Amino acid sequence: MTTTTATELAALLDRVRAGRDFGPNVYSTLDVLQVLYDRVLRVTPATVDDPDRDRFLLSKGHAVAGYYALLAARGFLPADWLDDQGGPASRLGDHPDRLLVPGVEIGSGSLGHGLGLGVGTALGLRAQGRTDPRVYVLLGDAELDEGANHEAIAYAGATGLGNLTAIVVDNRSATYGWPGGAASRFTVNGWTAATVDGHDHDALHTALTGHDHHRPHVVVAAVADGE
Amino acid sequence: MRDAFVTSAGEVLADPRSTIVLADISAAAFAPAAARYPERVVNVGIREQLMIGVAGGLALTGQRPIVHSYAPFLVERAYEQIKLDLDHQGVGAVLVGIGASYDRAAAGRTHLAPADVALLDTLDGWTVHVPGHPDEVRPLLRAAVCGTGSAYLRLSTQVNTVAYPEAGDLRVVRDAGPGAPLLVAVGPVLDAALDAVADRPVTVAFTHRPRPFDTAGLRALAGAEVILVEPYLAGTSTRVVADALADRPHRLLALGVGRAELRRYGAPEDHDRWHGLDAAGLRRSVDAFLDPA
């Protein structure tokens, strides 16, 4: 599979940015998104409706600029769309809408919805006997504050939902932190977990493919505080 | 109605698209279905946010979720999940609530949900079924599951003596002739409404589908006076009726459950009386409306 170069991505991101300042949350997710779309997810613009595709659910919907840039780089949406992000005729809002953007699996923005939707998606695939596709949900460490996540973490762990991977981009932005590490909130409920440098592509790839197919898996992508 | 739902839901599971999502409530009743279809009877435990989120995810894969709990936990506790995990994702589910407004009167405020239909009415495109008899449940559930949009079935322990399975559109139960005041009874309030106007020339029409409301039927039946009797928050359908009759001079009386928290227990029949929804209370309201002092 071809990879998205940092230069290419930066150029696309600049088109979304259009002179504005991005918060650290945009940059903190870029490497994870690159590794996912370049090396992990089995989905292409031609298979966005294939029931056997992998699903990527961006739960922290505000981290959208890099997401749009990546989707453009991989051909899911025309790069022209990036130039008018948020405009009155644009399909690209400050949070993504699955009905407006090809390749976007869920509309998100309100925190704490992605993991529940991911659990349901994983259950639906299982009910249909689709054992191949995998469901990946990207969250932030501050988003973990939302109680809805903990309903999903406990249930997925208890039922051994082995086709589900959560990715927590941890820039230590949760107001009260996660003493003992974000991963411990998952492992106590029976998930497998890996905590890696959120900018190290090889480490991310190893962690993202490190699931055992019997239990849900979490990858904590650690980046600099507030990044 | 709950038993009719459990039986009917077990039948619709024969369709491999159907998936039941529970949050412990009625899990024991669904144990036989769960044993037969372990992948498609999902009990998430006491987790109502997850229950709706899971329904949204299932629907995204093409499954048809049937989601069930007590009305306050199903509709009110996870309202944002209903708005975002279903509607905003462009997918649908069939929500089946029990408890209605005050079936569990002795349980107190936590288990009462008179505002459920009004709350869903803030959303777009929902079908709301309020059966008045257990025999109406099966066809309504089957039709809802066969559709693709979102639907809410509001089940109650309060029932009418006669079932009208086909009464999605307004069905005239008692015809007082042209120009008579029209009383529309929604779901299980029909018997009390019929008693209330037994000796008055009032046409009584019944529906178990307040959304979408049969506005064409309403326009065909309504004269200058319309009385709405609903088993949930009073005035929930006022907007719909007023819009449907906007081009006609008319008077509207909207009866239903009051907003005030009574802080009283007792039985559903007691709450009927306190909210003026028993036959005597309805009669008082109708008399005052039709024979103003």
Short mmCIF file of C-alpha atoms in Angstrom, two decimals:
data_model
loop_
_atom_site.label_atom_id
_atom_site.label_comp_id
_atom_site.label_asym_id
_atom_site.label_seq_id
_atom_site.Cartn_x
_atom_site.Cartn_y
_atom_site.Cartn_z
CA MET A 1 0.00 0.00 0.00
CA THR A 2 1.25 3.48 -0.79
CA THR A 3 1.94 5.78 2.08
CA THR A 4 0.89 9.35 2.56
CA THR A 5 3.99 11.52 2.78
CA ALA A 6 4.25 14.11 5.49
CA THR A 7 4.80 16.77 2.84
CA GLU A 8 1.68 15.80 0.95
CA LEU A 9 -0.35 15.77 4.13
CA ALA A 10 1.03 19.11 5.29
CA ALA A 11 0.06 20.69 1.98
CA LEU A 12 -3.48 19.34 2.22
CA LEU A 13 -3.73 20.40 5.83
CA ASP A 14 -2.68 23.91 4.86
CA ARG A 15 -5.59 24.05 2.43
CA VAL A 16 -7.99 23.25 5.28
CA ARG A 17 -6.19 25.65 7.62
CA ALA A 18 -6.45 28.63 5.26
CA GLY A 19 -4.39 30.83 7.54
CA ARG A 20 -6.17 29.91 10.77
CA ASP A 21 -4.40 28.52 13.81
CA PHE A 22 -5.06 24.91 14.64
CA GLY A 23 -5.18 23.67 18.19
CA PRO A 24 -2.82 20.90 19.31
CA ASN A 25 -5.58 18.32 19.01
CA VAL A 26 -5.31 18.49 15.24
CA TYR A 27 -1.62 17.70 15.14
CA SER A 28 -1.72 15.11 17.91
CA THR A 29 -3.89 12.79 15.83
CA LEU A 30 -2.11 13.12 12.49
CA ASP A 31 0.39 10.29 12.96
CA VAL A 32 -2.25 7.87 14.19
CA LEU A 33 -4.46 8.71 11.22
CA GLN A 34 -1.58 8.23 8.80
CA VAL A 35 -0.66 4.83 10.18
CA LEU A 36 -4.31 3.75 10.21
CA TYR A 37 -5.08 4.77 6.66
CA ASP A 38 -1.70 3.83 5.19
CA ARG A 39 -1.02 0.55 6.92
CA VAL A 40 -3.96 -0.78 8.91
CA LEU A 41 -7.45 -0.04 7.63
CA ARG A 42 -8.73 -2.22 4.83
CA VAL A 43 -10.92 0.39 3.21
CA THR A 44 -10.52 2.38 0.00
CA PRO A 45 -12.68 4.90 -1.85
CA ALA A 46 -13.97 1.95 -3.88
CA THR A 47 -15.06 -0.02 -0.81
CA VAL A 48 -16.70 2.64 1.37
CA ASP A 49 -20.01 0.77 1.10
CA ASP A 50 -18.56 -2.75 1.22
CA PRO A 51 -20.07 -4.52 4.25
CA ASP A 52 -16.75 -6.30 4.76
CA ARG A 53 -14.65 -3.13 5.01
CA ASP A 54 -12.87 -2.12 8.18
CA ARG A 55 -14.62 0.72 10.00
CA PHE A 56 -12.86 3.78 11.37
CA LEU A 57 -14.99 5.88 13.71
CA LEU A 58 -13.60 9.28 14.66
CA SER A 59 -15.22 9.86 18.03
CA LYS A 60 -13.31 13.07 18.86
CA GLY A 61 -14.96 14.84 15.97
CA HIS A 62 -13.16 18.13 16.54
CA ALA A 63 -9.91 16.56 15.35
CA VAL A 64 -11.29 16.90 11.89
CA ALA A 65 -8.74 18.88 9.90
CA GLY A 66 -6.18 16.09 9.73
CA TYR A 67 -8.98 13.62 9.08
CA TYR A 68 -10.22 15.56 6.07
CA ALA A 69 -6.65 16.01 4.80
CA LEU A 70 -6.01 12.28 5.15
CA LEU A 71 -9.28 11.37 3.43
CA ALA A 72 -8.33 13.70 0.58
CA ALA A 73 -4.83 12.23 0.39
CA ARG A 74 -6.29 8.74 0.13
CA GLY A 75 -8.82 9.77 -2.53
CA PHE A 76 -12.01 9.51 -0.47
CA LEU A 77 -12.90 13.13 -1.17
CA PRO A 78 -11.73 15.69 -3.74
CA ALA A 79 -8.91 17.91 -2.46
CA ASP A 80 -10.88 20.91 -3.76
CA TRP A 81 -13.32 20.43 -0.91
CA LEU A 82 -10.61 21.35 1.59
CA ASP A 83 -10.38 24.94 0.34
CA ASP A 84 -13.83 25.89 1.58
CA GLN A 85 -14.04 23.94 4.84
CA GLY A 86 -16.88 25.31 6.94
CA GLY A 87 -18.24 27.49 4.14
CA PRO A 88 -21.95 27.77 3.41
CA ALA A 89 -21.74 25.36 0.48
CA SER A 90 -19.10 23.10 2.04
CA ARG A 91 -19.68 19.48 2.93
CA LEU A 92 -16.87 19.68 5.48
CA GLY A 93 -17.93 21.11 8.83
CA ASP A 94 -15.91 21.67 11.97
CA HIS A 95 -17.22 18.24 12.89
CA PRO A 96 -17.71 15.50 10.30
CA ASP A 97 -21.11 14.38 9.01
CA ARG A 98 -21.26 10.85 7.63
CA LEU A 99 -24.09 11.79 5.27
CA LEU A 100 -22.02 14.56 3.70
CA VAL A 101 -18.49 13.16 3.51
CA PRO A 102 -17.58 9.95 1.67
CA GLY A 103 -15.57 7.57 3.83
CA VAL A 104 -16.77 9.08 7.12
CA GLU A 105 -18.42 6.32 9.16
CA ILE A 106 -20.07 8.43 11.87
CA GLY A 107 -21.10 12.01 12.39
CA SER A 108 -19.42 13.12 15.62
CA GLY A 109 -18.65 16.23 17.62
CA SER A 110 -20.47 15.66 20.88
CA LEU A 111 -17.95 13.65 22.91
CA GLY A 112 -18.62 10.15 24.11
CA HIS A 113 -20.69 8.75 21.27
CA GLY A 114 -18.16 6.91 19.12
CA LEU A 115 -17.36 3.96 21.34
CA GLY A 116 -21.00 2.99 21.83
CA LEU A 117 -21.58 3.22 18.10
CA GLY A 118 -18.41 1.15 17.63
CA VAL A 119 -19.66 -1.54 19.99
CA GLY A 120 -22.94 -1.69 18.08
CA THR A 121 -21.10 -1.86 14.77
CA ALA A 122 -18.92 -4.69 16.06
CA LEU A 123 -22.03 -6.54 17.27
CA GLY A 124 -23.76 -6.04 13.93
CA LEU A 125 -20.79 -7.45 12.04
CA ARG A 126 -20.70 -10.42 14.41
CA ALA A 127 -24.44 -11.04 14.00
CA GLN A 128 -23.90 -11.12 10.24
CA GLY A 129 -21.06 -13.62 10.55
CA ARG A 130 -18.54 -11.10 9.23
CA THR A 131 -15.47 -12.13 11.17
CA ASP A 132 -12.97 -10.33 8.97
CA PRO A 133 -13.72 -6.60 9.30
CA ARG A 134 -12.50 -4.72 12.35
CA VAL A 135 -13.89 -1.64 14.05
CA TYR A 136 -11.50 1.12 15.16
CA VAL A 137 -12.68 4.03 17.31
CA LEU A 138 -10.46 7.06 17.94
CA LEU A 139 -11.00 8.96 21.18
CA GLY A 140 -9.17 11.56 23.23
CA ASP A 141 -8.07 11.17 26.84
CA ALA A 142 -10.29 14.09 27.88
CA GLU A 143 -13.16 12.49 26.01
CA LEU A 144 -12.78 9.52 28.36
CA ASP A 145 -14.36 11.74 31.01
CA GLU A 146 -17.71 11.08 29.35
CA GLY A 147 -19.47 8.28 31.22
CA ALA A 148 -20.89 6.78 28.05
CA ASN A 149 -17.39 5.50 27.25
CA HIS A 150 -17.27 3.55 30.47
CA GLU A 151 -20.56 1.84 29.70
CA ALA A 152 -19.01 0.72 26.41
CA ILE A 153 -15.63 -0.25 27.89
CA ALA A 154 -17.19 -2.45 30.57
CA TYR A 155 -19.61 -4.14 28.20
CA ALA A 156 -17.09 -4.77 25.40
CA GLY A 157 -14.62 -6.24 27.88
CA ALA A 158 -17.17 -8.43 29.62
CA THR A 159 -18.43 -9.90 26.36
CA GLY A 160 -15.01 -10.28 24.71
CA LEU A 161 -15.81 -8.11 21.72
CA GLY A 162 -12.68 -9.17 19.86
CA ASN A 163 -13.29 -7.20 16.65
CA LEU A 164 -13.12 -3.82 18.38
CA THR A 165 -10.08 -1.57 18.81
CA ALA A 166 -10.16 1.73 20.68
CA ILE A 167 -7.40 4.26 20.14
CA VAL A 168 -6.94 6.90 22.81
CA VAL A 169 -4.80 9.84 21.79
CA ASP A 170 -3.47 10.86 25.17
CA ASN A 171 -2.24 14.45 25.30
CA ARG A 172 -3.07 14.67 28.99
CA SER A 173 -5.87 17.12 28.45
CA ALA A 174 -8.35 15.43 30.79
CA THR A 175 -9.06 17.92 33.56
CA TYR A 176 -8.45 15.43 36.37
CA GLY A 177 -6.16 13.09 34.45
CA TRP A 178 -6.15 9.31 34.45
CA PRO A 179 -3.91 8.19 37.34
CA GLY A 180 -2.29 4.89 36.44
CA GLY A 181 -2.68 5.62 32.75
CA ALA A 182 -5.66 5.65 30.42
CA ALA A 183 -5.03 2.03 29.42
CA SER A 184 -5.77 0.80 32.94
CA ARG A 185 -9.40 1.89 32.52
CA PHE A 186 -9.67 -0.66 29.75
CA THR A 187 -7.48 -3.50 31.06
CA VAL A 188 -9.41 -3.70 34.32
CA ASN A 189 -12.38 -4.65 32.15
CA GLY A 190 -10.50 -7.35 30.26
CA TRP A 191 -9.18 -5.46 27.26
CA THR A 192 -5.69 -6.00 25.91
CA ALA A 193 -3.72 -2.77 25.77
CA ALA A 194 -0.61 -1.17 24.37
CA THR A 195 0.69 2.28 25.21
CA VAL A 196 3.10 3.72 22.64
CA ASP A 197 4.64 6.95 21.42
CA GLY A 198 1.88 8.59 19.41
CA HIS A 199 4.35 9.86 16.80
CA ASP A 200 6.28 6.61 16.27
CA HIS A 201 4.73 5.06 13.16
CA ASP A 202 6.26 1.62 13.56
CA ALA A 203 5.31 1.43 17.22
CA LEU A 204 1.79 2.56 16.39
CA HIS A 205 1.54 -0.05 13.64
CA THR A 206 2.68 -2.81 15.95
CA ALA A 207 0.24 -1.70 18.65
CA LEU A 208 -2.66 -1.27 16.23
CA THR A 209 -2.20 -4.80 14.90
CA GLY A 210 -1.48 -6.34 18.31
CA HIS A 211 -5.01 -7.55 19.11
CA ASP A 212 -5.62 -11.22 19.91
CA HIS A 213 -9.07 -11.49 18.23
CA HIS A 214 -10.63 -12.70 21.49
CA ARG A 215 -10.72 -9.52 23.51
CA PRO A 216 -11.21 -5.86 22.62
CA HIS A 217 -7.94 -4.00 22.25
CA VAL A 218 -6.92 -0.48 23.16
CA VAL A 219 -3.97 1.49 21.88
CA VAL A 220 -3.00 4.54 23.91
CA ALA A 221 -1.06 6.90 21.67
CA ALA A 222 0.87 9.14 24.04
CA VAL A 223 1.84 12.57 22.79
CA ALA A 224 3.22 15.65 24.53
CA ASP A 225 1.07 17.30 27.18
CA GLY A 226 -1.49 19.59 25.61
CA GLU A 227 -0.26 18.77 22.10
CA MET B 1 -48.97 -5.51 26.14
CA ARG B 2 -45.52 -6.37 27.40
CA ASP B 3 -46.22 -10.09 26.95
CA ALA B 4 -47.57 -9.42 23.46
CA PHE B 5 -44.38 -7.51 22.70
CA VAL B 6 -42.09 -10.27 23.97
CA THR B 7 -43.95 -12.88 21.91
CA SER B 8 -44.04 -10.71 18.78
CA ALA B 9 -40.41 -9.69 19.13
CA GLY B 10 -39.46 -13.36 19.35
CA GLU B 11 -41.26 -13.88 16.03
CA VAL B 12 -39.58 -10.99 14.21
CA LEU B 13 -36.19 -12.40 15.21
CA ALA B 14 -36.75 -14.97 12.47
CA ASP B 15 -35.59 -12.16 10.18
CA PRO B 16 -31.77 -12.18 10.49
CA ARG B 17 -31.75 -8.38 10.32
CA SER B 18 -33.65 -8.03 13.59
CA THR B 19 -31.67 -7.49 16.78
CA ILE B 20 -33.11 -6.85 20.23
CA VAL B 21 -31.18 -4.53 22.53
CA LEU B 22 -31.96 -4.58 26.25
CA ALA B 23 -30.64 -2.93 29.38
CA ASP B 24 -31.59 -5.69 31.83
CA ILE B 25 -35.30 -4.76 31.83
CA SER B 26 -37.30 -7.76 30.49
CA ALA B 27 -34.07 -9.74 30.03
CA ALA B 28 -35.58 -12.76 31.79
CA ALA B 29 -38.61 -12.68 29.48
CA PHE B 30 -36.26 -12.68 26.49
CA ALA B 31 -34.10 -15.54 27.79
CA PRO B 32 -35.67 -18.14 25.43
CA ALA B 33 -35.15 -15.82 22.45
CA ALA B 34 -31.58 -15.15 23.59
CA ALA B 35 -30.90 -18.87 23.77
CA ARG B 36 -32.15 -19.29 20.21
CA TYR B 37 -30.52 -16.18 18.74
CA PRO B 38 -27.52 -15.43 20.98
CA GLU B 39 -25.97 -12.95 18.53
CA ARG B 40 -29.19 -11.00 18.09
CA VAL B 41 -30.53 -10.59 21.61
CA VAL B 42 -28.10 -8.16 23.20
CA ASN B 43 -28.35 -7.25 26.87
CA VAL B 44 -25.89 -4.47 27.69
CA GLY B 45 -26.69 -4.40 31.41
CA ILE B 46 -28.01 -1.29 33.10
CA ARG B 47 -26.46 1.03 30.52
CA GLU B 48 -29.05 3.07 28.65
CA GLN B 49 -26.61 5.36 26.83
CA LEU B 50 -24.84 2.29 25.48
CA MET B 51 -28.18 0.68 24.64
CA ILE B 52 -29.00 3.45 22.16
CA GLY B 53 -25.40 3.76 20.94
CA VAL B 54 -25.35 0.03 20.23
CA ALA B 55 -28.63 0.37 18.36
CA GLY B 56 -27.09 3.09 16.20
CA GLY B 57 -24.02 0.96 15.48
CA LEU B 58 -26.12 -2.09 14.66
CA ALA B 59 -28.21 -0.01 12.26
CA LEU B 60 -25.04 1.30 10.59
CA THR B 61 -24.23 -2.30 9.65
CA GLY B 62 -27.74 -2.85 8.28
CA GLN B 63 -29.32 -4.55 11.29
CA ARG B 64 -32.77 -3.48 12.47
CA PRO B 65 -32.54 -2.76 16.22
CA ILE B 66 -35.49 -3.19 18.57
CA VAL B 67 -34.60 -1.36 21.76
CA HIS B 68 -36.56 -1.89 24.94
CA SER B 69 -36.75 -0.54 28.46
CA TYR B 70 -38.94 1.51 30.76
CA ALA B 71 -39.99 4.68 28.97
CA PRO B 72 -38.11 7.13 31.23
CA PHE B 73 -34.82 5.25 30.82
CA LEU B 74 -35.35 4.53 27.14
CA VAL B 75 -36.40 7.98 25.95
CA GLU B 76 -35.40 10.52 28.58
CA ARG B 77 -32.13 9.30 30.01
CA ALA B 78 -30.41 8.83 26.67
CA TYR B 79 -32.13 11.54 24.66
CA GLU B 80 -28.89 12.84 23.13
CA GLN B 81 -28.03 9.33 21.99
CA ILE B 82 -31.41 9.14 20.27
CA LYS B 83 -30.77 12.48 18.59
CA LEU B 84 -27.20 11.75 17.53
CA ASP B 85 -26.61 7.99 17.44
CA LEU B 86 -29.80 7.38 15.47
CA ASP B 87 -31.14 10.51 13.78
CA HIS B 88 -27.86 12.31 13.04
CA GLN B 89 -26.29 9.11 11.69
CA GLY B 90 -29.24 8.77 9.32
CA VAL B 91 -30.27 5.38 10.71
CA GLY B 92 -33.40 4.15 12.42
CA ALA B 93 -34.46 1.90 15.27
CA VAL B 94 -37.65 0.66 16.86
CA LEU B 95 -37.91 1.80 20.48
CA VAL B 96 -40.36 -0.09 22.66
CA GLY B 97 -41.14 1.50 26.00
CA ILE B 98 -43.13 0.12 28.89
CA GLY B 99 -44.45 1.99 31.91
CA ALA B 100 -46.25 4.65 29.86
CA SER B 101 -47.13 7.71 31.95
CA TYR B 102 -47.79 6.13 35.34
CA ASP B 103 -48.21 2.35 35.04
CA ARG B 104 -45.71 2.12 37.88
CA ALA B 105 -47.45 4.77 39.96
CA ALA B 106 -46.31 3.29 43.27
CA ALA B 107 -42.68 3.51 42.11
CA GLY B 108 -42.88 7.29 42.05
CA ARG B 109 -41.49 9.99 39.80
CA THR B 110 -38.39 8.08 38.71
CA HIS B 111 -40.52 5.56 36.82
CA LEU B 112 -43.05 7.97 35.33
CA ALA B 113 -42.67 9.27 31.78
CA PRO B 114 -45.62 11.42 30.74
CA ALA B 115 -43.31 13.58 28.57
CA ASP B 116 -41.88 10.82 26.36
CA VAL B 117 -43.98 11.53 23.28
CA ALA B 118 -43.45 15.29 23.60
CA LEU B 119 -39.70 14.69 23.81
CA LEU B 120 -39.61 12.50 20.70
CA ASP B 121 -41.79 15.13 19.05
CA THR B 122 -38.80 17.49 19.13
CA LEU B 123 -37.18 15.18 16.57
CA ASP B 124 -38.04 14.78 12.92
CA GLY B 125 -39.71 11.87 11.22
CA TRP B 126 -40.48 9.57 14.14
CA THR B 127 -43.52 7.34 14.01
CA VAL B 128 -45.20 6.99 17.42
CA HIS B 129 -47.54 4.10 18.18
CA VAL B 130 -49.66 4.13 21.34
CA PRO B 131 -51.62 0.88 21.26
CA GLY B 132 -54.77 0.73 23.35
CA HIS B 133 -55.03 -3.05 23.47
CA PRO B 134 -52.53 -5.95 23.54
CA ASP B 135 -53.90 -7.28 20.22
CA GLU B 136 -52.72 -4.09 18.52
CA VAL B 137 -49.10 -4.65 19.56
CA ARG B 138 -48.12 -7.47 17.20
CA PRO B 139 -49.15 -5.83 13.90
CA LEU B 140 -47.69 -2.50 15.00
CA LEU B 141 -44.36 -4.07 15.95
CA ARG B 142 -44.16 -6.09 12.75
CA ALA B 143 -44.92 -3.05 10.62
CA ALA B 144 -42.39 -0.94 12.51
CA VAL B 145 -39.65 -3.56 12.19
CA CYS B 146 -40.34 -3.96 8.47
CA GLY B 147 -39.84 -0.23 7.95
CA THR B 148 -36.53 1.59 7.89
CA GLY B 149 -37.27 4.77 9.84
CA SER B 150 -37.46 5.25 13.57
CA ALA B 151 -40.54 4.30 15.54
CA TYR B 152 -41.58 4.36 19.19
CA LEU B 153 -44.07 1.88 20.60
CA ARG B 154 -45.52 3.10 23.86
CA LEU B 155 -46.85 0.11 25.76
CA SER B 156 -49.07 0.39 28.82
CA THR B 157 -50.78 -1.80 31.38
CA GLN B 158 -53.86 0.36 30.84
CA VAL B 159 -55.99 -1.08 28.05
CA ASN B 160 -59.28 -0.61 26.22
CA THR B 161 -61.85 -3.41 25.97
CA VAL B 162 -61.83 -3.50 22.17
CA ALA B 163 -58.78 -3.76 19.89
CA TYR B 164 -58.60 -1.71 16.69
CA PRO B 165 -55.47 -3.02 14.97
CA GLU B 166 -56.07 -0.96 11.81
CA ALA B 167 -56.61 2.37 13.56
CA GLY B 168 -53.39 4.14 12.60
CA ASP B 169 -55.55 6.64 10.76
CA LEU B 170 -58.44 8.04 12.79
CA ARG B 171 -61.19 5.48 13.15
CA VAL B 172 -64.67 6.64 14.08
CA VAL B 173 -65.86 4.56 17.01
CA ARG B 174 -68.97 6.60 17.64
CA ASP B 175 -70.59 8.87 15.04
CA ALA B 176 -72.74 11.74 16.30
CA GLY B 177 -73.41 13.09 12.83
CA PRO B 178 -72.25 16.12 10.84
CA GLY B 179 -71.17 19.15 12.81
CA ALA B 180 -70.93 17.32 16.14
CA PRO B 181 -67.94 18.04 18.33
CA LEU B 182 -65.09 15.62 17.60
CA LEU B 183 -63.25 13.82 20.39
CA VAL B 184 -59.98 12.15 19.38
CA ALA B 185 -58.83 9.47 21.84
CA VAL B 186 -55.23 8.26 21.56
CA GLY B 187 -54.44 4.74 22.76
CA PRO B 188 -55.68 3.43 26.10
CA VAL B 189 -57.87 6.45 27.00
CA LEU B 190 -60.63 5.36 24.61
CA ASP B 191 -62.88 3.54 27.10
CA ALA B 192 -62.88 6.42 29.57
CA ALA B 193 -63.52 8.88 26.75
CA LEU B 194 -66.49 6.87 25.45
CA ASP B 195 -67.94 6.68 28.96
CA ALA B 196 -67.44 10.40 29.46
CA VAL B 197 -69.50 11.43 26.43
CA ALA B 198 -71.93 8.49 26.42
CA ASP B 199 -74.99 10.75 26.63
CA ARG B 200 -73.63 13.70 24.66
CA PRO B 201 -73.76 14.09 20.86
CA VAL B 202 -69.99 13.88 20.41
CA THR B 203 -68.27 11.95 17.64
CA VAL B 204 -65.43 9.81 19.02
CA ALA B 205 -62.49 8.81 16.84
CA PHE B 206 -59.63 6.56 17.94
CA THR B 207 -56.03 6.33 16.84
CA HIS B 208 -53.01 4.41 18.11
CA ARG B 209 -50.64 6.38 15.90
CA PRO B 210 -50.32 10.00 17.03
CA ARG B 211 -47.26 10.51 14.79
CA PRO B 212 -47.60 11.03 11.98
CA PHE B 213 -51.04 12.24 13.00
CA ASP B 214 -53.84 11.54 10.52
CA THR B 215 -54.42 15.20 9.65
CA ALA B 216 -56.49 14.37 6.56
CA GLY B 217 -58.83 12.28 8.69
CA LEU B 218 -58.96 15.04 11.26
CA ARG B 219 -59.95 17.60 8.63
CA ALA B 220 -62.65 15.29 7.31
CA LEU B 221 -64.17 14.73 10.76
CA ALA B 222 -63.61 17.97 12.63
CA GLY B 223 -66.29 20.62 13.03
CA ALA B 224 -65.93 23.75 15.11
CA GLU B 225 -65.01 21.90 18.32
CA VAL B 226 -62.20 19.41 18.78
CA ILE B 227 -61.36 17.56 21.99
CA LEU B 228 -58.04 15.77 22.20
CA VAL B 229 -57.55 13.13 24.88
CA GLU B 230 -54.00 11.78 25.15
CA PRO B 231 -52.53 9.42 27.76
CA TYR B 232 -49.31 11.46 28.01
CA LEU B 233 -48.50 15.14 28.56
CA ALA B 234 -51.57 17.32 27.94
CA GLY B 235 -51.21 19.39 24.78
CA THR B 236 -48.61 17.16 23.12
CA SER B 237 -50.63 17.12 19.89
CA THR B 238 -52.07 20.63 20.16
CA ARG B 239 -49.54 21.93 17.64
CA VAL B 240 -50.38 19.23 15.13
CA VAL B 241 -54.12 19.74 15.41
CA ALA B 242 -53.83 23.52 15.31
CA ASP B 243 -51.67 23.36 12.20
CA ALA B 244 -54.04 20.94 10.49
CA LEU B 245 -57.02 23.22 11.16
CA ALA B 246 -55.22 26.54 10.75
CA ASP B 247 -57.55 27.65 7.96
CA ARG B 248 -60.71 26.98 9.99
CA PRO B 249 -62.23 28.71 12.97
CA HIS B 250 -62.28 26.08 15.69
CA ARG B 251 -61.96 25.60 19.42
CA LEU B 252 -59.61 22.99 20.83
CA LEU B 253 -59.57 21.31 24.23
CA ALA B 254 -56.41 19.28 24.84
CA LEU B 255 -56.58 16.85 27.76
CA GLY B 256 -53.84 14.63 29.08
CA VAL B 257 -51.41 14.24 31.94
CA GLY B 258 -50.51 17.40 33.83
CA ARG B 259 -46.99 18.74 34.17
CA ALA B 260 -46.90 19.11 37.94
CA GLU B 261 -45.10 16.44 39.93
CA LEU B 262 -47.82 15.17 42.23
CA ARG B 263 -45.52 13.30 44.65
CA ARG B 264 -48.28 10.75 45.16
CA TYR B 265 -48.13 6.99 44.72
CA GLY B 266 -51.23 4.80 44.49
CA ALA B 267 -52.38 3.02 41.34
CA PRO B 268 -52.70 4.15 37.71
CA GLU B 269 -56.42 4.57 38.27
CA ASP B 270 -55.70 7.07 41.03
CA HIS B 271 -53.50 9.08 38.68
CA ASP B 272 -56.20 8.96 36.01
CA ARG B 273 -58.49 10.59 38.53
CA TRP B 274 -55.94 13.15 39.72
CA HIS B 275 -55.15 14.17 36.14
CA GLY B 276 -58.83 14.26 35.18
CA LEU B 277 -58.45 11.37 32.75
CA ASP B 278 -61.04 9.08 34.29
CA ALA B 279 -64.56 9.15 32.80
CA ALA B 280 -65.87 11.60 35.43
CA GLY B 281 -62.93 13.95 35.04
CA LEU B 282 -63.12 13.91 31.26
CA ARG B 283 -66.86 14.56 31.52
CA ARG B 284 -66.29 17.62 33.69
CA SER B 285 -63.75 19.03 31.22
CA VAL B 286 -65.91 18.29 28.18
CA ASP B 287 -68.99 19.83 29.78
CA ALA B 288 -67.09 22.98 30.68
CA PHE B 289 -65.74 23.19 27.14
CA LEU B 290 -69.01 22.57 25.31
CA ASP B 291 -71.34 24.38 27.73
CA PRO B 292 -69.36 27.38 28.89
CA ALA B 293 -71.02 29.22 31.73
#
